[in-house]
Each structure stands twice: as C-alpha cells, then as structure tokens.
Amino acid sequence: MDTRRKLEVLADAAKYDASCASSGSKSTRRGSRLGSTEGMGICHSYTPDGRCVSLLKLLLTNYCVYDCKFCVNRVSSDTPRARFTVAEVIDLTVEFYRRNYIEGLFLSSGIVGSIDGTMEQLVAVARGLREGHGFGGYIHLKLIPGASAELVAEAGRWADRLSANIELPTAQDLHQLAPEKTRADITGTMTTVADGIAERAADRKAGLKAPVFAPAGQSTQMVVGATPTTDGVILGTADELYRTQKLRRVYYSAYSPTPHADARLPALRPPLLREHRLYQADWLLRFYGFEVSEVVAPGANLALDVDPKLAWALANRDRFPVDVNAAPRELLLRIPGVGVRNVERILAVRRHHALTVADLRALRVNWKSAAPFVLTGDHNPALRKLDTVGLKKSVQPTLFDDLDGYA
C-alpha cells in the first residue's frame, strides 16, 4: 500500500478520536470541502499559551488486537487496514509542516503485538521528530493504558500533551463492551502522568531546572450513548477524574454506530445536543464552582431543551435577582448569560462606579439571558418578571448566545 492510501485509511480511522477542538462538527454546505472539519487528516487544538493550531491527526495503525464493541477498528471489524512505519509518520509530519499545512501532530494507534511494543513506536515518532529534525511544533500522543511507567515518562519528555482514554463512564460499561481493558490500567497510566507533572512542578518551585514533561497536561475521552449510563453518572466520572488525575479536559464523544455492530449497542447515534449539554455542564464544574449534584441527579440526563446553567437558575429562583454591584464572585458566576470573563470585568468596573444595564451590555453580558436574574441601580426584574410562568421560553438563548454565557 502506498503512503497516500495509508494516509487516507489511517487519517480516516483517527476521526473518531474527539480529543481535538474541531472533531465532530458538521458542515452545513453540501459538497463543500474548503473549511470543513469533517474530513480526515487535520484537526485543531490549543497550545498552553492559548493559540489554536492545526494538527496532522493519524493512527500509527488501525490494526488492533482488542475487540472493543463500540470501536470501528476492533479486531472483529472488516474495516480496511493499514500501518505506517515510524519513519513514514516522521517524514509526513515534517513535509506537511514545511508546506505550512500543519503546526503539529496528533498520534494514536491500535494495539498491535504488545502494549509496550506499540507504545515504543509512538514514543519513537515523537523522539525522532524532536531529536532527528529539531521539530518544535505541538505533539499530542495517545498513551496505551497499561504501558510501562518508563515509556510513559519518555512520552512526556517529547510530547506537549498526553492522553489515555477512559473510554466509557463506568467499570461495568468497560467490562461489557471492552473486556480487554480495565479501569485500573487506564487510571494507573493517568496517575503516572499526573505524578510526573506534579514532580516537575515541585522541582521548578524549588528552583531546580526540571526537564519538560507534558507541558500541556493530560486529557481523556469518554464515549457517550453506547450504554444506558446517565449524564449524572458520566459527569460524576468526569468530576472524579478532574479531582484525582488533574486532567486539563474530558472530551465527550457521542457514540457513532458502525457496520456490523454488536447487538448490545444502540442502532442510532445519540443526539449531538446531548454531547453539547455535557460540555456545558463540564464547564460549570471546572470554572463556575458547581457540584455535579447541582447540575444533574445521578440517575438523570441533562435536559436538552435548556442549558444546564439556566436550568439551575430556574430551579433556584429564590437566589435571584443578584445585585451585580454587591454580590460575591461565586454568586455572579451563577447568573445565566454571564461568563467567567464577564464576572472579572464586572468586579473590576464596580470598584470605580455602580454598574447599570448599559454597563453590562458594554461588558458583553448576554442580556437576553441575564436580564431576569440581575439587579442594578436602574433595573429590578423581581418587580415584574422573575416569577413569570413562561420565563424559560422567554430567556432561552440561541446556540451561539448560549455559548456566550460560558465565555
């Protein structure tokens, strides 16, 4: 198989990994290719300094000895197979970089041979780029759970970000659909990375010149909708991983049905809006001070017709309206339509003068969502609107207004 055909197969096989910012989005223009993020080969991610970069997104191979029922590359699948050599991936990355197609590499792999043997090849690619070509671009390496601590440590030396997929929300789900994998192996690999990051941070704090180790941290991916597990449990798992493994991010990937799938899997893909609501709830946990129990009950799913922050506000109307000129930061963060940056701006401005509606609009607060829940010197919604029966419908934002409220 020539390199071009390998690239077609292995870039397409990598599209199911959602650990890139643009994965999963769909073009609204039929037949359009320019600007589409659905195609294979290129994804986007963010560097530690906040830059958005384009990455060559590949599998080293889609051969795999595991039979994860939800994965298109499982051993029992009849998908076309291909395999790159270490040198081929290095050459592709360097050539694409020189042509300004990409600024980095996202590399994963099916497991072929042994776990450590596969991990050694992934590490060899990153090492070859750094040492053999002086490559300074962004590298994200997928770790193989259960790989030796020595290989994980070396991966962190060469890669900017590392990730080991948690795959499914519970150990029971994993046993049912991916019996060759164990939660202990996955979290053990995550712990090795977390310990390495913490050790380097402690060395730097002590004034030592510590070698670089995964400076962009670690992330993971969870498949949503392959089992009946609820959003409450999914978010509980994510919250535990954030606390115990210090993850930068959990990616939620709506299950995508594959040909000849196992009978235990659903025939239809869950709505993408569910994935979107999980990301919104995830932000509430990470940046807004919410507990999982405040966002969703363990046995329940997030509402699809209302974003989780607005849902909480509607269920807790007695906490509102919030006086933006007096309320503490943690209460300001609970206001629908007000994002983290909005709150920082509000706190800065009110040191100098009392805020008005005009000030909030100027600060880019999503006024449509926020109006019923805030109190200013010239605005008091409690007099007329906060207890309105149809409040949810009147303030429910559009998708893009919705995103502004999580800025």
Coordinates of C-alpha atoms in Angstrom, one line a residue:
M1 CA 0.0 0.0 0.0
D2 CA 1.5 3.4 -1.0
T3 CA 1.8 6.3 1.5
R4 CA -1.1 8.2 0.1
R5 CA -3.5 5.3 0.5
K6 CA -2.2 4.6 4.0
L7 CA -2.8 8.3 4.8
E8 CA -6.4 8.0 3.6
V9 CA -7.1 4.9 5.7
L10 CA -5.3 6.0 8.9
A11 CA -6.4 9.6 8.9
D12 CA -10.0 8.5 8.4
A13 CA -9.7 5.9 11.2
A14 CA -8.4 8.7 13.6
K15 CA -11.5 10.8 13.1
Y16 CA -13.4 9.0 15.9
D17 CA -11.0 10.4 18.5
A18 CA -12.6 13.5 19.8
S19 CA -9.6 14.9 21.6
C20 CA -9.3 17.8 19.2
A21 CA -11.3 21.0 19.3
S22 CA -12.9 20.7 15.8
S23 CA -13.7 17.0 15.9
G24 CA -17.3 16.1 15.2
S25 CA -18.6 19.3 13.7
K26 CA -20.6 19.2 10.5
S27 CA -20.7 21.5 7.5
T28 CA -24.0 23.0 6.6
R29 CA -22.9 23.2 2.9
R30 CA -23.4 20.2 0.8
G31 CA -20.4 19.3 -1.3
S32 CA -18.1 21.8 0.4
R33 CA -14.6 20.7 1.3
L34 CA -12.8 24.0 1.9
G35 CA -13.2 24.9 5.6
S36 CA -14.8 21.6 6.5
T37 CA -13.7 19.9 9.7
E38 CA -15.4 16.6 8.8
G39 CA -12.6 15.4 6.5
M40 CA -9.7 13.3 7.5
G41 CA -6.2 14.3 8.4
I42 CA -6.4 17.7 10.1
C43 CA -7.8 18.7 13.5
H44 CA -7.3 21.7 15.7
S45 CA -6.1 22.0 19.3
Y46 CA -5.0 24.7 21.7
T47 CA -1.4 25.1 22.9
P48 CA -0.7 26.0 26.6
D49 CA -0.4 29.7 25.6
G50 CA -3.9 29.7 24.1
R51 CA -3.0 29.5 20.4
C52 CA -5.2 27.4 18.1
V53 CA -3.0 25.1 15.9
S54 CA -3.7 22.7 13.1
L55 CA -2.5 19.2 13.7
L56 CA -1.9 16.2 11.4
K57 CA -4.2 13.6 13.0
L58 CA -3.3 10.0 12.4
L59 CA -3.3 6.5 13.7
L60 CA 0.1 4.7 13.5
T61 CA -2.0 1.7 12.6
N62 CA -5.7 0.7 12.8
Y63 CA -4.8 -3.0 13.3
C64 CA -5.8 -3.8 16.8
V65 CA -5.8 -7.0 18.9
Y66 CA -8.7 -5.7 21.1
D67 CA -12.3 -6.2 20.3
C68 CA -13.9 -3.0 21.8
K69 CA -17.5 -3.3 20.6
F70 CA -18.0 0.4 20.0
C71 CA -14.8 0.9 18.0
V72 CA -14.7 0.7 14.2
N73 CA -11.1 -0.5 14.4
R74 CA -11.9 -3.5 16.7
V75 CA -10.3 -6.8 15.7
S76 CA -13.6 -8.3 14.5
S77 CA -14.3 -5.3 12.2
D78 CA -13.9 -5.7 8.4
T79 CA -12.7 -2.1 8.0
P80 CA -9.7 -1.6 5.6
R81 CA -6.4 -1.9 7.5
A82 CA -3.1 -0.1 7.1
R83 CA 0.1 0.5 9.1
F84 CA 2.7 3.3 9.0
T85 CA 6.3 2.8 9.9
V86 CA 7.8 5.2 12.4
A87 CA 9.9 6.8 9.6
E88 CA 6.8 7.4 7.4
V89 CA 5.0 9.3 10.1
I90 CA 8.0 11.4 10.8
D91 CA 8.5 12.2 7.1
L92 CA 4.8 13.1 6.7
T93 CA 4.8 15.4 9.7
V94 CA 8.0 17.2 8.6
E95 CA 6.8 17.6 5.0
F96 CA 3.3 18.8 6.0
Y97 CA 4.9 21.3 8.5
R98 CA 7.3 22.6 5.9
R99 CA 4.4 23.3 3.5
N100 CA 2.6 25.1 6.3
Y101 CA -0.3 22.7 6.3
I102 CA 0.1 21.9 10.0
E103 CA 1.7 23.1 13.1
G104 CA 1.9 19.8 15.0
L105 CA 0.9 16.1 15.3
F106 CA -1.8 14.2 17.0
L107 CA -0.8 10.5 17.0
S108 CA -2.7 7.5 18.3
S109 CA -2.7 3.8 17.4
G110 CA -4.4 0.5 17.6
I111 CA -2.6 -2.1 19.7
V112 CA -0.6 -4.4 17.5
G113 CA 1.7 -7.0 19.1
S114 CA 2.1 -5.9 22.7
I115 CA 1.1 -2.8 24.6
D116 CA 4.7 -1.8 25.3
G117 CA 5.7 -2.6 21.7
T118 CA 3.0 -0.3 20.3
M119 CA 3.9 2.4 22.9
E120 CA 7.6 2.2 21.9
Q121 CA 6.7 3.1 18.3
L122 CA 4.5 6.1 19.3
V123 CA 7.4 7.4 21.5
A124 CA 9.9 6.7 18.7
V125 CA 7.9 9.0 16.4
A126 CA 7.9 11.9 18.9
R127 CA 11.6 11.3 19.8
G128 CA 12.6 11.2 16.1
L129 CA 10.8 14.5 15.4
R130 CA 12.4 16.3 18.3
E131 CA 15.9 14.9 18.2
G132 CA 16.3 14.0 14.5
H133 CA 14.6 17.1 13.0
G134 CA 14.6 19.7 15.8
F135 CA 10.8 19.8 15.5
G136 CA 9.4 22.4 17.8
G137 CA 5.7 22.0 16.9
Y138 CA 2.9 20.7 19.1
I139 CA 2.7 17.0 19.7
H140 CA -0.2 15.1 21.3
L141 CA 0.5 11.4 22.0
K142 CA -2.2 8.9 22.9
L143 CA -1.0 6.6 25.6
I144 CA -1.7 2.9 25.6
P145 CA -3.2 2.1 29.1
G146 CA -1.0 -0.5 30.8
A147 CA 2.2 0.7 29.2
S148 CA 5.3 0.7 31.4
A149 CA 6.0 3.7 33.6
E150 CA 9.3 4.2 31.8
L151 CA 7.7 4.5 28.4
V152 CA 5.0 6.9 29.8
A153 CA 7.8 9.0 31.3
E154 CA 9.6 9.1 28.0
A155 CA 6.4 10.0 26.1
G156 CA 6.0 13.0 28.5
R157 CA 9.5 14.1 27.7
W158 CA 8.8 14.5 24.0
A159 CA 5.1 15.3 23.8
D160 CA 3.3 18.5 24.8
R161 CA 0.1 16.7 25.8
L162 CA -0.6 13.1 26.7
S163 CA -4.0 11.3 26.9
A164 CA -5.2 7.9 27.9
N165 CA -8.9 7.3 27.0
I166 CA -11.2 6.4 29.9
E167 CA -13.4 5.1 27.0
L168 CA -16.7 4.5 28.9
P169 CA -18.2 6.1 32.1
T170 CA -18.2 3.1 34.4
A171 CA -16.1 0.0 35.0
Q172 CA -19.2 -2.1 34.3
D173 CA -19.6 -0.4 30.9
L174 CA -16.0 -1.1 30.2
H175 CA -16.3 -4.8 31.2
Q176 CA -19.4 -5.2 29.0
L177 CA -18.1 -3.5 25.8
A178 CA -14.3 -3.5 26.1
P179 CA -13.4 -6.5 28.3
E180 CA -9.7 -6.5 27.4
K181 CA -9.3 -3.1 29.0
T182 CA -9.6 -2.4 32.7
R183 CA -10.3 0.8 34.7
A184 CA -7.3 0.1 36.9
D185 CA -4.9 0.1 33.8
I186 CA -6.4 3.3 32.5
T187 CA -6.3 5.2 35.7
G188 CA -2.9 3.8 36.6
T189 CA -1.5 5.3 33.4
M190 CA -3.2 8.6 34.1
T191 CA -1.7 8.6 37.6
T192 CA 1.8 8.1 36.2
V193 CA 1.3 11.2 34.1
A194 CA -0.2 13.2 36.9
D195 CA 2.7 12.3 39.2
G196 CA 5.2 13.2 36.5
I197 CA 3.6 16.6 36.0
A198 CA 3.4 17.2 39.8
E199 CA 7.0 16.2 40.2
R200 CA 8.2 18.7 37.6
A201 CA 6.1 21.5 39.1
A202 CA 7.6 20.8 42.5
D203 CA 11.1 20.8 41.1
R204 CA 10.5 24.1 39.4
K205 CA 9.0 25.6 42.6
A206 CA 12.1 24.5 44.4
G207 CA 14.3 26.4 41.9
L208 CA 15.6 23.3 40.1
K209 CA 15.9 23.2 36.4
A210 CA 13.5 20.4 35.7
P211 CA 13.2 18.7 32.3
V212 CA 10.0 19.3 30.3
F213 CA 7.2 16.8 31.0
A214 CA 3.8 17.1 29.1
P215 CA 3.6 20.9 29.5
A216 CA 0.1 21.0 28.1
G217 CA -1.1 18.4 30.6
Q218 CA -3.3 15.4 30.0
S219 CA -6.8 14.8 28.8
T220 CA -9.1 11.9 28.1
Q221 CA -12.2 10.9 26.1
M222 CA -15.4 9.2 27.1
V223 CA -17.9 7.7 24.6
V224 CA -21.5 8.8 25.3
G225 CA -24.6 6.9 24.4
A226 CA -23.1 3.4 23.8
T227 CA -24.7 2.3 27.1
P228 CA -27.7 3.5 29.1
T229 CA -25.5 5.2 31.6
T230 CA -26.9 8.6 32.5
D231 CA -25.4 12.0 32.3
G232 CA -25.4 12.2 36.1
V233 CA -23.0 9.2 36.2
I234 CA -21.0 10.5 33.2
L235 CA -20.4 13.8 34.9
G236 CA -19.6 12.1 38.2
T237 CA -16.9 10.1 36.5
A238 CA -15.5 13.3 34.8
D239 CA -15.5 15.2 38.1
E240 CA -13.6 12.4 39.8
L241 CA -11.0 12.4 37.1
Y242 CA -10.6 16.2 37.3
R243 CA -10.0 15.9 41.0
T244 CA -7.8 12.8 41.2
Q245 CA -5.9 13.0 37.9
K246 CA -5.8 16.8 37.4
L247 CA -6.9 16.5 33.8
R248 CA -7.0 19.5 31.6
R249 CA -10.1 18.3 29.8
V250 CA -12.5 15.4 29.4
Y251 CA -13.8 15.1 25.8
Y252 CA -17.3 13.6 25.3
S253 CA -17.8 11.7 22.1
A254 CA -21.4 10.8 21.0
Y255 CA -21.4 7.1 20.1
S256 CA -21.3 6.6 16.3
P257 CA -22.9 3.3 15.1
T258 CA -20.5 1.2 13.0
P259 CA -21.3 -1.5 10.4
H260 CA -22.0 -5.0 11.8
A261 CA -22.1 -3.6 15.3
D262 CA -22.7 -5.8 18.4
A263 CA -26.3 -6.3 19.2
R264 CA -25.8 -4.7 22.7
L265 CA -25.1 -1.4 21.0
P266 CA -27.8 1.1 20.1
A267 CA -28.8 1.3 16.4
L268 CA -29.0 5.1 16.4
R269 CA -26.5 7.8 17.4
P270 CA -27.5 9.9 20.5
P271 CA -28.4 13.5 19.7
L272 CA -25.4 15.7 19.3
L273 CA -27.2 18.2 21.5
R274 CA -26.6 15.8 24.4
E275 CA -22.9 16.0 23.8
H276 CA -23.2 19.8 23.7
R277 CA -25.0 19.9 27.1
L278 CA -22.4 17.7 28.6
Y279 CA -19.7 20.1 27.6
Q280 CA -21.7 23.0 29.1
A281 CA -22.1 21.1 32.3
D282 CA -18.4 20.2 32.3
W283 CA -17.6 23.9 32.1
L284 CA -19.9 24.6 35.1
L285 CA -17.9 22.1 37.1
R286 CA -14.5 23.3 36.1
F287 CA -14.9 27.1 36.0
Y288 CA -18.1 28.1 37.7
G289 CA -18.0 26.3 41.1
F290 CA -20.9 24.0 40.5
E291 CA -21.2 20.5 42.1
V292 CA -22.4 17.6 40.0
S293 CA -25.4 17.2 42.2
E294 CA -26.4 20.8 41.4
V295 CA -26.3 20.2 37.7
V296 CA -28.0 16.8 37.3
A297 CA -29.1 13.9 39.5
P298 CA -27.1 10.7 39.3
G299 CA -29.9 8.8 37.6
A300 CA -31.0 11.5 35.2
N301 CA -29.9 13.1 31.9
L302 CA -29.4 16.7 31.3
A303 CA -32.4 18.5 29.8
L304 CA -32.0 19.1 26.0
D305 CA -34.4 22.0 25.8
V306 CA -32.5 24.2 28.3
D307 CA -28.8 24.7 29.0
P308 CA -27.7 23.4 32.5
K309 CA -26.9 26.9 33.9
L310 CA -30.3 28.3 33.1
A311 CA -31.9 25.1 34.3
W312 CA -30.3 25.6 37.7
A313 CA -31.3 29.2 37.9
L314 CA -34.9 28.4 37.0
A315 CA -35.0 25.8 39.8
N316 CA -33.5 28.2 42.3
R317 CA -35.4 31.4 41.6
D318 CA -35.2 32.3 45.3
R319 CA -31.5 33.1 44.8
F320 CA -32.3 35.8 42.4
P321 CA -32.1 38.6 41.4
V322 CA -28.4 39.0 42.1
D323 CA -27.1 42.5 42.8
V324 CA -24.2 42.8 40.4
N325 CA -22.8 45.8 42.5
A326 CA -22.6 43.8 45.7
A327 CA -22.7 40.0 45.1
P328 CA -19.5 37.9 45.6
R329 CA -17.8 36.4 42.7
E330 CA -19.2 32.9 43.3
L331 CA -22.8 34.2 43.1
L332 CA -22.1 36.3 40.0
L333 CA -20.9 33.1 38.2
R334 CA -24.3 31.6 38.8
I335 CA -26.1 34.2 36.7
P336 CA -27.3 32.9 33.3
G337 CA -25.7 34.7 30.4
V338 CA -22.7 35.9 32.5
G339 CA -19.4 34.1 31.7
V340 CA -16.2 34.0 33.7
R341 CA -14.7 36.9 31.7
N342 CA -17.9 38.9 32.3
V343 CA -17.6 38.4 36.0
E344 CA -13.9 39.5 36.1
R345 CA -14.9 42.7 34.2
I346 CA -17.9 43.3 36.5
L347 CA -15.6 43.0 39.6
A348 CA -13.1 45.4 38.0
V349 CA -15.6 48.1 36.9
R350 CA -17.7 48.2 40.1
R351 CA -14.6 49.2 42.1
H352 CA -15.0 52.6 40.4
H353 CA -18.7 53.1 40.0
A354 CA -22.1 51.3 40.2
L355 CA -23.0 49.3 37.2
T356 CA -26.0 49.9 35.1
V357 CA -27.8 48.0 32.4
A358 CA -25.8 49.9 29.8
D359 CA -22.5 48.9 31.5
L360 CA -23.5 45.2 31.5
R361 CA -24.3 45.4 27.8
A362 CA -21.0 47.1 27.1
L363 CA -19.2 44.3 29.0
R364 CA -20.8 41.9 26.5
V365 CA -23.1 40.2 29.0
N366 CA -25.7 38.1 27.2
W367 CA -28.5 40.5 28.3
K368 CA -31.4 38.3 26.9
S369 CA -30.5 35.5 29.3
A370 CA -29.2 37.7 32.2
A371 CA -32.0 40.3 32.4
P372 CA -34.5 38.4 34.7
F373 CA -31.7 37.4 37.1
V374 CA -29.7 40.6 37.8
L375 CA -30.3 43.7 39.9
T376 CA -28.7 47.1 39.0
G377 CA -29.4 50.6 40.1
D378 CA -31.7 51.1 37.1
H379 CA -33.1 47.5 36.7
N380 CA -35.1 45.3 39.1
P381 CA -36.7 42.3 37.4
A382 CA -38.2 41.0 40.6
L383 CA -40.9 43.6 40.3
R384 CA -42.3 42.0 37.1
K385 CA -40.6 39.1 35.5
L386 CA -38.7 36.6 37.8
D387 CA -41.8 34.7 38.8
T388 CA -43.3 34.6 35.3
V389 CA -44.6 31.1 34.3
G390 CA -43.1 31.3 30.8
L391 CA -39.7 32.6 31.9
K392 CA -37.7 29.7 30.5
K393 CA -39.1 30.2 27.0
S394 CA -38.5 33.9 27.0
V395 CA -34.8 33.8 28.1
Q396 CA -33.7 30.5 26.4
P397 CA -30.8 31.7 24.1
T398 CA -29.9 30.5 20.6
L399 CA -27.0 28.2 20.3
F400 CA -24.5 31.0 19.9
D401 CA -26.0 33.1 22.6
D402 CA -25.8 30.0 24.7
L403 CA -22.1 29.7 24.2
D404 CA -21.5 33.4 25.1
G405 CA -22.8 32.6 28.6
Y406 CA -19.9 30.2 29.1
A407 CA -17.2 32.5 27.9

